[in-house]
CSV table of C-alpha atoms and ligand atoms in Angstrom, one decimal:
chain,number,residue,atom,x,y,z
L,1,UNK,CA,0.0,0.0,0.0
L,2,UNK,CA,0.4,3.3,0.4
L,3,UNK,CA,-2.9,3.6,2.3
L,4,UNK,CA,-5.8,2.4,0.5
L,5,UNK,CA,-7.5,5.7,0.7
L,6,UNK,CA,-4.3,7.7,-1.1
L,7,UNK,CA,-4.9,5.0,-4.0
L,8,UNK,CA,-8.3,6.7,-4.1
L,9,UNK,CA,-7.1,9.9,-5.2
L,10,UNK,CA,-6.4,9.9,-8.8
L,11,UNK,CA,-9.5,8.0,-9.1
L,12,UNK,CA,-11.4,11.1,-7.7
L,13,UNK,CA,-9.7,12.9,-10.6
L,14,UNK,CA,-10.9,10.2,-13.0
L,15,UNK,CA,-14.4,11.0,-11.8
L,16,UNK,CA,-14.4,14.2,-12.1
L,17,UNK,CA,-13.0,14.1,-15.5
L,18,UNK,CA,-14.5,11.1,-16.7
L,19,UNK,CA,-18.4,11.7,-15.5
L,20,UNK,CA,-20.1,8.7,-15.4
L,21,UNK,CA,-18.2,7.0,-17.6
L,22,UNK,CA,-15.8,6.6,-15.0
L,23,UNK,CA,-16.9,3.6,-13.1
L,24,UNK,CA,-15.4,5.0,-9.6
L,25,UNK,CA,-16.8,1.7,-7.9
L,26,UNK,CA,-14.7,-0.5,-10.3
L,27,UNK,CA,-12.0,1.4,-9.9
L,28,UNK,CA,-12.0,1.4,-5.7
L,29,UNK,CA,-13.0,-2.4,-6.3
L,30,UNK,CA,-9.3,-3.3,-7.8
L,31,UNK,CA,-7.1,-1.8,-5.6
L,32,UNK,CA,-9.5,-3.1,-2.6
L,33,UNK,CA,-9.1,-6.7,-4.0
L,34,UNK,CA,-4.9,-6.0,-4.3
L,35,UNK,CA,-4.5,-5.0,-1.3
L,36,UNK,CA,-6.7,-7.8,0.3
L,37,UNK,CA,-3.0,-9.9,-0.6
L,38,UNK,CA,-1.5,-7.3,2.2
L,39,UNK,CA,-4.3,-7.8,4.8
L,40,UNK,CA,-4.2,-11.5,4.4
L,41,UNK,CA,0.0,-11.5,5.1
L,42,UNK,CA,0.1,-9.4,7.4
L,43,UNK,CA,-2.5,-11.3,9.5
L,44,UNK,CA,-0.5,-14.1,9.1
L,45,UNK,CA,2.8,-12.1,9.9
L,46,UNK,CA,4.6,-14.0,6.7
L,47,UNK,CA,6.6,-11.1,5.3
L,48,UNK,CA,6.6,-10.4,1.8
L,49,UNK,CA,3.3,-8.6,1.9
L,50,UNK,CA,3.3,-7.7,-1.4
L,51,UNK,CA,3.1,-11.0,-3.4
L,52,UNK,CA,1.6,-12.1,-6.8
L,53,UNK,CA,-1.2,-9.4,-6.9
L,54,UNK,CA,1.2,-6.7,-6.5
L,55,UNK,CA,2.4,-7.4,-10.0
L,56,UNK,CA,1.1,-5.7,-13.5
L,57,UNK,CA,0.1,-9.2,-14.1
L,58,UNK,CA,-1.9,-9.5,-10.8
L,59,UNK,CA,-2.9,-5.8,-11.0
L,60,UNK,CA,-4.4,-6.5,-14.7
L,61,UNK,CA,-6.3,-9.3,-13.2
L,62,UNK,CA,-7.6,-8.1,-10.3
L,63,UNK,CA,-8.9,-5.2,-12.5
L,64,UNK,CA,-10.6,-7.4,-14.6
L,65,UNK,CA,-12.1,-9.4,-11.5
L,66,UNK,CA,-13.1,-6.2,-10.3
L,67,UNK,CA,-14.7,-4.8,-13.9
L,68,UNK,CA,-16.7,-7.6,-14.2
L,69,UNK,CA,-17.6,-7.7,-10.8
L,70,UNK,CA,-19.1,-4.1,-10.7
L,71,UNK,CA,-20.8,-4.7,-14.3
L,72,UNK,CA,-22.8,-7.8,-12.5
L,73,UNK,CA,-23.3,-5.6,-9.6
L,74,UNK,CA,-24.9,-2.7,-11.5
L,75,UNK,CA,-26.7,-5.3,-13.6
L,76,UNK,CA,-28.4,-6.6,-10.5
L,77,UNK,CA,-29.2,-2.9,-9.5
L,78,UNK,CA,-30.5,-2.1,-13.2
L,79,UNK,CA,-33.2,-5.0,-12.1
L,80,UNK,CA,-34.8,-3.5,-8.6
L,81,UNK,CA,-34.0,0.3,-10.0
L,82,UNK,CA,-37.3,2.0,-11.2
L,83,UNK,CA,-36.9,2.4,-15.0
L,84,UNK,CA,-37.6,6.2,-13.9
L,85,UNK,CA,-35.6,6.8,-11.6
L,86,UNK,CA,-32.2,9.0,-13.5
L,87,UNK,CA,-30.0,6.7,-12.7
L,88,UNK,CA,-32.6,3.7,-14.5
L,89,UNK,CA,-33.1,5.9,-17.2
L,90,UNK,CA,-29.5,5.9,-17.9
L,91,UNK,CA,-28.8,2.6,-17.5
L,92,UNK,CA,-31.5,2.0,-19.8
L,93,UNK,CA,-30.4,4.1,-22.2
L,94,UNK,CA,-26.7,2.7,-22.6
L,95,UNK,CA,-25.9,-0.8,-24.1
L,96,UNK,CA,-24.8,-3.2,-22.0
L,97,UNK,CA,-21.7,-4.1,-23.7
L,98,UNK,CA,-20.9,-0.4,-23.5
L,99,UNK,CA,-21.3,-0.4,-19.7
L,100,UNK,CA,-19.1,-3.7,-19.5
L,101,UNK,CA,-16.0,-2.0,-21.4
L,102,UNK,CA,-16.4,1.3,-19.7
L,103,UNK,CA,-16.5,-1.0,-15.9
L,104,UNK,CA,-13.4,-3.0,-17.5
L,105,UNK,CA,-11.5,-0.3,-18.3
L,106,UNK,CA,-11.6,1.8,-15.4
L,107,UNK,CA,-11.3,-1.4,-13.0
L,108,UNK,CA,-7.7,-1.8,-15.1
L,109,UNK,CA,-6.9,1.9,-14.5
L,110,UNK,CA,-7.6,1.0,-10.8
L,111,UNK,CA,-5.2,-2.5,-11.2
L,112,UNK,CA,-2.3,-1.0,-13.3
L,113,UNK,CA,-2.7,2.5,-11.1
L,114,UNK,CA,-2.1,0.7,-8.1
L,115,UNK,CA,0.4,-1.1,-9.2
L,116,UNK,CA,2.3,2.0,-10.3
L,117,UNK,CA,2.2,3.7,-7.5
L,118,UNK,CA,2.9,0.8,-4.4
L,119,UNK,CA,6.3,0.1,-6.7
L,120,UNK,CA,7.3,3.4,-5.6
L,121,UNK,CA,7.7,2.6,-1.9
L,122,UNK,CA,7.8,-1.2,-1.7
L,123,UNK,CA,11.0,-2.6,-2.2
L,124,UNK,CA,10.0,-6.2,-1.8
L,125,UNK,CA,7.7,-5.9,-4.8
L,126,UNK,CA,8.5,-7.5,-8.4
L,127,UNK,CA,6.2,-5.6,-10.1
L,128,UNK,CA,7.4,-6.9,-13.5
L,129,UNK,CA,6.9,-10.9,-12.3
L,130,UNK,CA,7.5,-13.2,-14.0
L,131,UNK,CA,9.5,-11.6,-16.6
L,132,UNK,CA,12.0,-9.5,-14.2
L,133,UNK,CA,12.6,-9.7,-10.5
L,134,UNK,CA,13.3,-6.6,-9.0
L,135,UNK,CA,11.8,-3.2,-8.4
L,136,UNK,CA,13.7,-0.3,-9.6
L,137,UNK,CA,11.5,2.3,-9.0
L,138,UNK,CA,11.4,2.2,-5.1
L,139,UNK,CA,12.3,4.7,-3.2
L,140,UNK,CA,12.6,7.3,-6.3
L,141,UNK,CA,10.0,9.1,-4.8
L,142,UNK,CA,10.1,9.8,-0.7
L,143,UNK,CA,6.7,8.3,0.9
L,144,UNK,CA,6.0,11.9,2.2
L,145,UNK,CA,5.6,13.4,-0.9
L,146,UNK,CA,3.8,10.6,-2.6
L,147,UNK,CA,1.4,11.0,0.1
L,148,UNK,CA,1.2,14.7,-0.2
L,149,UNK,CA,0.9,14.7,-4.0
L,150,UNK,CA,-1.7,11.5,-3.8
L,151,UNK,CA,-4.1,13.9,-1.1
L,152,UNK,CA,-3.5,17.1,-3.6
L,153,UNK,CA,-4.5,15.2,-6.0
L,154,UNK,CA,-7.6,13.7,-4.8
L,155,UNK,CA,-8.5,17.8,-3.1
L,156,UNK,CA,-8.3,18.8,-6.8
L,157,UNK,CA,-10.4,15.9,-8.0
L,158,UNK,CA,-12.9,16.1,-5.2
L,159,UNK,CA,-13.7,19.6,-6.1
L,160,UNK,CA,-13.2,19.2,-9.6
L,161,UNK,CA,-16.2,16.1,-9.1
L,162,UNK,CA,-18.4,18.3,-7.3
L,163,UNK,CA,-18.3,21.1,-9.5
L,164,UNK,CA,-18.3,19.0,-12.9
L,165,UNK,CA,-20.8,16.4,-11.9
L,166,UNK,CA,-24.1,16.4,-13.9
H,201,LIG,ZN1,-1.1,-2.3,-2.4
């Protein structure tokens, strides 16, 4: 990690930016179900925390897990939502397939973001696994100011979302 929260951040700005074609919920899904590798280690206390799913590889997966996930979810929603309710009506309105690429998509952004941005502080990560062992980008950035740059980014993209949103 850095703290699941800070991972949040650019997503915020993804919101913002990307309306409602963002799919925020897929997006917190993947680097929820990444992370879940940490929790499970470090309940256990069997260092390396960051295993398999702190790979691109596992990232990419867990951001598909997490697309399709939150397009079943939203399916199941569509179902019980009334059809004139804005949020029906817009389901309604959009193809399915569309809404399946858009939740894809963003739960990869979520995956590869994550990925991205714990190889920064973790040096027992091998992000590239299994084609290279190794993680050269740690500590090129201090934790402090990933942190600091993670919350301005997610101030900007909070107040970008509530000024933007429709
Ligand atoms: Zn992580």
């Amino acid at each position: 990690m850095p703290l699941p929260p800070f991972h949040f951040c650019p997503g915020l700005l993804g919101k913002a930016f990307g309306s409602r074609y963002f799919w925020f919920s897929s997006y917190v899904a993947a680097n929820v179900l990444i992370d879940l590798e940490v929790l499970y280690y470090l309940s256990r206390n069997e260092p390396p925390f960051h295993r398999y799913l702190h790979t691109y590889l596992g990232g990419i997966a867990m951001g598909v897990v997490a697309g399709l996930l939150m397009f079943v979810v939203v399916q199941m929603v569509r179902r019980v939502l009334p059809a004139d309710s804005r949020w029906g009506e817009r389901l309604a309105q959009t193809p399915g397939r569309l809404l399946l690429w858009q939740s894809l998509l963003v739960g990869l952004i979520g995956g590869v973001s994550h990925i991205l941005l714990d190889s920064l502080m973790h040096e027992e990560m091998n992000p590239f696994w299994p084609l290279a062992e190794g993680n050269a980008l740690a500590g090129t950035v201090s934790v402090l100011a990933l942190h600091i740059a993670l919350a301005v980014i997610g101030f900007f993209g909070l107040i970008f979302w509530l000024l933007l949103r429709e």
